[in-house]
Short mmCIF file of C-alpha atoms in Angstrom, two decimals:
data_model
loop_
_atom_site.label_atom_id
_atom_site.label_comp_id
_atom_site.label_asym_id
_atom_site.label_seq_id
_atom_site.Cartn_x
_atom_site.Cartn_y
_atom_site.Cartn_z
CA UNK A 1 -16.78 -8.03 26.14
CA UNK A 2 -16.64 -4.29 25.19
CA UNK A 3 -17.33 -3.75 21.77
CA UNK A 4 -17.44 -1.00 18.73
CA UNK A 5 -21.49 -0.28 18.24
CA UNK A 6 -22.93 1.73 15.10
CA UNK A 7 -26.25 3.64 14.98
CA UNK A 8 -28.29 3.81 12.54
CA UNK A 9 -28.03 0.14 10.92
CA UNK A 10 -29.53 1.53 8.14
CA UNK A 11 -29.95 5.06 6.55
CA UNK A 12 -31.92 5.64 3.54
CA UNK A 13 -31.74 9.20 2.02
CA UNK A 14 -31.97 11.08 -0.76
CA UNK A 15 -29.03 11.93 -3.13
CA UNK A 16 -27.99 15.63 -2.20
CA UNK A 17 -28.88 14.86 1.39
CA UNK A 18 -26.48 15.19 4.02
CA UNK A 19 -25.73 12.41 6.24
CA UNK A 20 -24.26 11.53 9.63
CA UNK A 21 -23.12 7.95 10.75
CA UNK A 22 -22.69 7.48 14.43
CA UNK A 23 -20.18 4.90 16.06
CA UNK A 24 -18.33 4.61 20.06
CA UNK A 25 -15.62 3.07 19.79
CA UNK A 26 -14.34 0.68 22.40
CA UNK A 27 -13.37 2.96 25.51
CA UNK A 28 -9.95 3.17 26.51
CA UNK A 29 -9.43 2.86 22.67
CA UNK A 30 -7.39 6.08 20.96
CA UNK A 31 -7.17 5.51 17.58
CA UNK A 32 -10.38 5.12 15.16
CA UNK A 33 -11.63 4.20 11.64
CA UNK A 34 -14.27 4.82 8.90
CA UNK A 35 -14.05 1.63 6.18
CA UNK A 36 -16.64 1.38 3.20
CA UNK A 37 -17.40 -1.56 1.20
CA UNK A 38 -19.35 -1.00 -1.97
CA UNK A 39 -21.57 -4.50 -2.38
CA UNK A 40 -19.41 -7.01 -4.07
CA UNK A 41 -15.98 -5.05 -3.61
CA UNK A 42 -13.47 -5.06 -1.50
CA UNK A 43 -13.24 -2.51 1.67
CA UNK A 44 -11.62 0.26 1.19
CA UNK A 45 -9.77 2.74 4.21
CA UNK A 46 -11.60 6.16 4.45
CA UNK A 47 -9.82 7.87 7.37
CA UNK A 48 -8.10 7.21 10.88
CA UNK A 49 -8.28 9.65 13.78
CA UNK A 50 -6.57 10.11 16.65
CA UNK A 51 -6.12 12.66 19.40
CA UNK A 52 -9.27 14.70 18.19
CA UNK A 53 -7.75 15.01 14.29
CA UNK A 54 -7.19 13.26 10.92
CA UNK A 55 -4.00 11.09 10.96
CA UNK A 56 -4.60 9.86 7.84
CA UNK A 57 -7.05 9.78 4.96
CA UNK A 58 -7.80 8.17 1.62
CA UNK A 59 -8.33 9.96 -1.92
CA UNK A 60 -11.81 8.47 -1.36
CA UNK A 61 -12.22 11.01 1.44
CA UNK A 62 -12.69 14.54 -0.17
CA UNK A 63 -14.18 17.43 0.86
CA UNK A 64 -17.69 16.12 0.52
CA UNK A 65 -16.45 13.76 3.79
CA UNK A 66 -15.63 15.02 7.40
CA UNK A 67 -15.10 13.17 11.01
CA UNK A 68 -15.61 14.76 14.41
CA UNK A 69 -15.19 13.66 17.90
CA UNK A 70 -17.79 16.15 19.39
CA UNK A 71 -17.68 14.40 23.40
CA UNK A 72 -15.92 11.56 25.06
CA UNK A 73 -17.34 8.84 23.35
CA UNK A 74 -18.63 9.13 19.78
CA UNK A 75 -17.07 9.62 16.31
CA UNK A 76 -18.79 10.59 13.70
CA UNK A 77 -19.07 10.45 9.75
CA UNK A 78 -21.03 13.02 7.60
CA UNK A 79 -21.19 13.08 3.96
CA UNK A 80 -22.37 16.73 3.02
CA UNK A 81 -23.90 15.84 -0.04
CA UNK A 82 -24.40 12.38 -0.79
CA UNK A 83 -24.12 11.08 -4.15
CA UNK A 84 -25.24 7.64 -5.89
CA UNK A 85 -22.11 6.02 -5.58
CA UNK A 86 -21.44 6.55 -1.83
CA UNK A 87 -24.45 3.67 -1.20
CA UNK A 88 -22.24 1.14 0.64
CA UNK A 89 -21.78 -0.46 3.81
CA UNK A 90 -19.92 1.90 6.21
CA UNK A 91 -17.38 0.17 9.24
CA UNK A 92 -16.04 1.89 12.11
CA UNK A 93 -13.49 0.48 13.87
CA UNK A 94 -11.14 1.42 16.69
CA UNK A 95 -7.62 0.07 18.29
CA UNK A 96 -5.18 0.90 20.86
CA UNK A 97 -6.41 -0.01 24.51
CA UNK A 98 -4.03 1.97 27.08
CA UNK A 99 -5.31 -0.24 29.69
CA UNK A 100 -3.11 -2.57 28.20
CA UNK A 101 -0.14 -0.56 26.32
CA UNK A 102 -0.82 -1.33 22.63
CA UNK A 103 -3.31 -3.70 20.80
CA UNK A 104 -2.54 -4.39 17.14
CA UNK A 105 -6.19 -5.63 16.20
CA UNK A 106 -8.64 -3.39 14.68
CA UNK A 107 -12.40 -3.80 16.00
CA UNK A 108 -15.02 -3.41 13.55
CA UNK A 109 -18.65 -2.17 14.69
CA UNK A 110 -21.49 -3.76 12.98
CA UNK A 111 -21.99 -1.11 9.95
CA UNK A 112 -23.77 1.04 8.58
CA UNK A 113 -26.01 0.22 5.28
CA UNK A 114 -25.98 3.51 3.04
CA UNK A 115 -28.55 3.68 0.39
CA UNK A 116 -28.58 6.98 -1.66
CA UNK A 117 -31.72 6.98 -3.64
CA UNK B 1 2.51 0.40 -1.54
CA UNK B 2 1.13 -2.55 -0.07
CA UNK B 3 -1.03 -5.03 -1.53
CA UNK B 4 -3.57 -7.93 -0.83
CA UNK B 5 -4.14 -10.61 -3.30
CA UNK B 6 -7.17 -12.99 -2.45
CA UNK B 7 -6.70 -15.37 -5.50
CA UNK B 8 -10.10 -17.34 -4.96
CA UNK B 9 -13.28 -15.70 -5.58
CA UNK B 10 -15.16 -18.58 -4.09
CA UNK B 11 -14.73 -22.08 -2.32
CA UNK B 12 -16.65 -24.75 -1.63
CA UNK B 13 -15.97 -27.86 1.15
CA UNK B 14 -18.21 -30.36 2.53
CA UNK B 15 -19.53 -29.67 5.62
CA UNK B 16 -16.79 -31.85 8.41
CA UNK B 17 -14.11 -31.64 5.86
CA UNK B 18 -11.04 -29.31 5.83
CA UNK B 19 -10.20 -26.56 3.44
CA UNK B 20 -7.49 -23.78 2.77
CA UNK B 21 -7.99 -20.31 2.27
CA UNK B 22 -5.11 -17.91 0.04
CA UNK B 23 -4.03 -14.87 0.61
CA UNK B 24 -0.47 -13.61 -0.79
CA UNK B 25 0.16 -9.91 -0.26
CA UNK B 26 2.96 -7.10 -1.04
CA UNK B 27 5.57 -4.90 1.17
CA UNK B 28 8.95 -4.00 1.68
CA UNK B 29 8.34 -3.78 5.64
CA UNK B 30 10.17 -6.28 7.73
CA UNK B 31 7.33 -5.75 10.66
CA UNK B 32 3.73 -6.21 10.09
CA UNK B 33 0.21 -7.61 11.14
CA UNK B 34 -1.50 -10.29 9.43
CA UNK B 35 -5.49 -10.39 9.44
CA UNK B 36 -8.31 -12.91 8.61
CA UNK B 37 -12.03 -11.59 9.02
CA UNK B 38 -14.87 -13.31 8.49
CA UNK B 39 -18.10 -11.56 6.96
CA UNK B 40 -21.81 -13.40 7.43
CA UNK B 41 -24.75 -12.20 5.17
CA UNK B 42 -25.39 -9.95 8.25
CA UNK B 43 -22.13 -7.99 6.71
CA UNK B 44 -20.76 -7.50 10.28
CA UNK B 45 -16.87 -7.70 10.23
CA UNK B 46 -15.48 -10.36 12.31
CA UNK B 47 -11.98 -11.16 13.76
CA UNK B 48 -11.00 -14.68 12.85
CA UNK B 49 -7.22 -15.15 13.75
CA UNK B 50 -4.14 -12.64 13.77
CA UNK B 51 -0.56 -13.12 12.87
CA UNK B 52 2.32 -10.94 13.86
CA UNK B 53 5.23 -11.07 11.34
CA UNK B 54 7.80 -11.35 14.04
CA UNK B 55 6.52 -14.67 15.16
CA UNK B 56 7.55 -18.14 13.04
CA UNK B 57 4.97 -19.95 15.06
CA UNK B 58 1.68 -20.11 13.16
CA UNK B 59 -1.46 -18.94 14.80
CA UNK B 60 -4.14 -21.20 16.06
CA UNK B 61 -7.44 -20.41 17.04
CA UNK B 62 -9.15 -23.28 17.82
CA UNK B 63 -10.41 -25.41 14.55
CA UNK B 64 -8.41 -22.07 12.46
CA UNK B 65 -5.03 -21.84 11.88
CA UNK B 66 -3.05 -20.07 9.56
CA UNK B 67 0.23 -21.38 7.91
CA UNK B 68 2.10 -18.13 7.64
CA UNK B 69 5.14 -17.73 5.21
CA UNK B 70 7.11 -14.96 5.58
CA UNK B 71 9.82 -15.10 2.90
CA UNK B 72 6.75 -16.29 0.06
CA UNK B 73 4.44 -13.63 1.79
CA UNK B 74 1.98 -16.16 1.85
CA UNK B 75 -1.15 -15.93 4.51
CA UNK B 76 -3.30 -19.43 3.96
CA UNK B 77 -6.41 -19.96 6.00
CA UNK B 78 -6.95 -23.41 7.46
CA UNK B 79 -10.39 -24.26 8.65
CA UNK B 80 -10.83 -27.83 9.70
CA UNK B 81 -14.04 -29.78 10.53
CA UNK B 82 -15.85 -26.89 8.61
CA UNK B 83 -19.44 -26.40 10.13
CA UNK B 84 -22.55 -24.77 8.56
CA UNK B 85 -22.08 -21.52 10.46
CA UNK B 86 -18.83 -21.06 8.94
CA UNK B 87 -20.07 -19.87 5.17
CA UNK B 88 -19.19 -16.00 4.77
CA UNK B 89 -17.12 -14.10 2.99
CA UNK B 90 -13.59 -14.10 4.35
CA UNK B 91 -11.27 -11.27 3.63
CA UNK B 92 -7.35 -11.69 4.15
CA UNK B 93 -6.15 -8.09 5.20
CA UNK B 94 -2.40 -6.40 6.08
CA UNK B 95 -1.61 -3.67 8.86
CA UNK B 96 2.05 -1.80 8.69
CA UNK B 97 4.35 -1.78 12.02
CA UNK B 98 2.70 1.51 13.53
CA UNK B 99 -0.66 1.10 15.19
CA UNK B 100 -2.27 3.75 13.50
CA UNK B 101 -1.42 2.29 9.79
CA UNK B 102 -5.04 1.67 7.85
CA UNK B 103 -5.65 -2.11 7.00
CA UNK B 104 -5.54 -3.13 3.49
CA UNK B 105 -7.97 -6.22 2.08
CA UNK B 106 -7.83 -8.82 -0.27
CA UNK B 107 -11.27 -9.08 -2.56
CA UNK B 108 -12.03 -11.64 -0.40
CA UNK B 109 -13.13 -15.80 -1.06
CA UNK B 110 -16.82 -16.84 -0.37
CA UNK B 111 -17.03 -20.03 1.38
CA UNK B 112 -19.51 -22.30 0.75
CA UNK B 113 -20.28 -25.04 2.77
CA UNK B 114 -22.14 -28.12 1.39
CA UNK B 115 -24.45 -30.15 4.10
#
């Protein structure tokens, strides 16, 4: 069964760092997701992105925040200049398969574990 | 705006038995997606059942099922014969008519099951 994978698993880096999360999405899928859950809360929406720009986005994702679809099959996160507070657990996820007209379930990828030291 | 309400930080059930998960949530749309996921200590986000609003028939997926009412705006998890593998946190979460819309979440309910 196709699924949504995430690389790294976990990312350790220093606060001021910037840092890049990598996830591909489900082929065939069109519309994608960054999610972050700090530990203990709930998960909050980032950004969705479809045909190669932002369709919507969060007041969590400021300037400091960017996506990019640089080929055919990953989509990317980088956080220019991480601070403290972005340590969390960061989800891609990714909907729509054409091959079948219209899915209304989001697919999560296994995360990505943030710590900013 | 939407909202998710997850009313139970925590639940516990004896391992065999059955118990009920809440979720109530917030919206003026007529059309929408209703969501369980479950979340092991590995943190991985998994799909536990779906409900579209349109449907009156309540969702089953094998020993889950939801009992889904639309006019309360009330999402309940049902797990029966509860097994060991089934503690997590489970999070109750919303998706608008348009396949694009973000998900919203409840705070979720940790499930405990006793042995």
């Amino acid at each position: 069964e196709p699924e949504v994978t995430q690389t790294p698993s976990h990312q350790v880096t220093q606060m001021g760092q910037e840092v890049i999360l990598r996830c591909v999405p489900i082929s065939n899928h069109l519309y994608f997701y960054w999610y972050r859950q700090i530990l203990g809360q709930k998960v909050e929406f980032l950004v969705s992105f479809y045909n190669n720009e932002i369709s919507e986005k969060s007041e969590i994702f400021d300037d400091q925040f960017s996506v990019e679809r640089p080929d055919g099959s990953n989509f990317t996160l980088k956080i220019r200049s991480t601070k403290l507070e972005d340590s969390a657990m960061y989800f891609c996820a990714s909907t729509w398969d054409t091959l079948v007209g219209h899915t209304d379930t989001q697919y999560f990828g296994p995360g990505t574990r943030l710590t900013v030291l | 705006a939407q909202t998710v309400t997850q009313s139970q930080p925590e639940m516990s059930v004896q391992e065999a038995e059955t118990v009920t998960l809440s979720c109530t949530y917030d919206t003026s749309e007529s059309d929408y997606y209703l969501f369980w996921y479950k979340q092991p200590p590995s943190r991985q986000m998994i799909l536990v059942i779906r409900q579209e609003a349109y449907k009156q028939q309540n969702a089953t997926e094998n020993r889950f099922s939801v009992n889904f009412q639309k006019a309360a705006k009330s999402f309940s998890l049902k797990i029966s014969d509860s097994q060991l593998g089934d503690a997590a946190m489970y999070f109750c979460a919303y998706r608008g008519p348009s396949s694009n819309y973000q998900l919203i979440w409840g705070a979720g309910t940790k499930l405990i099951i006793k042995p």
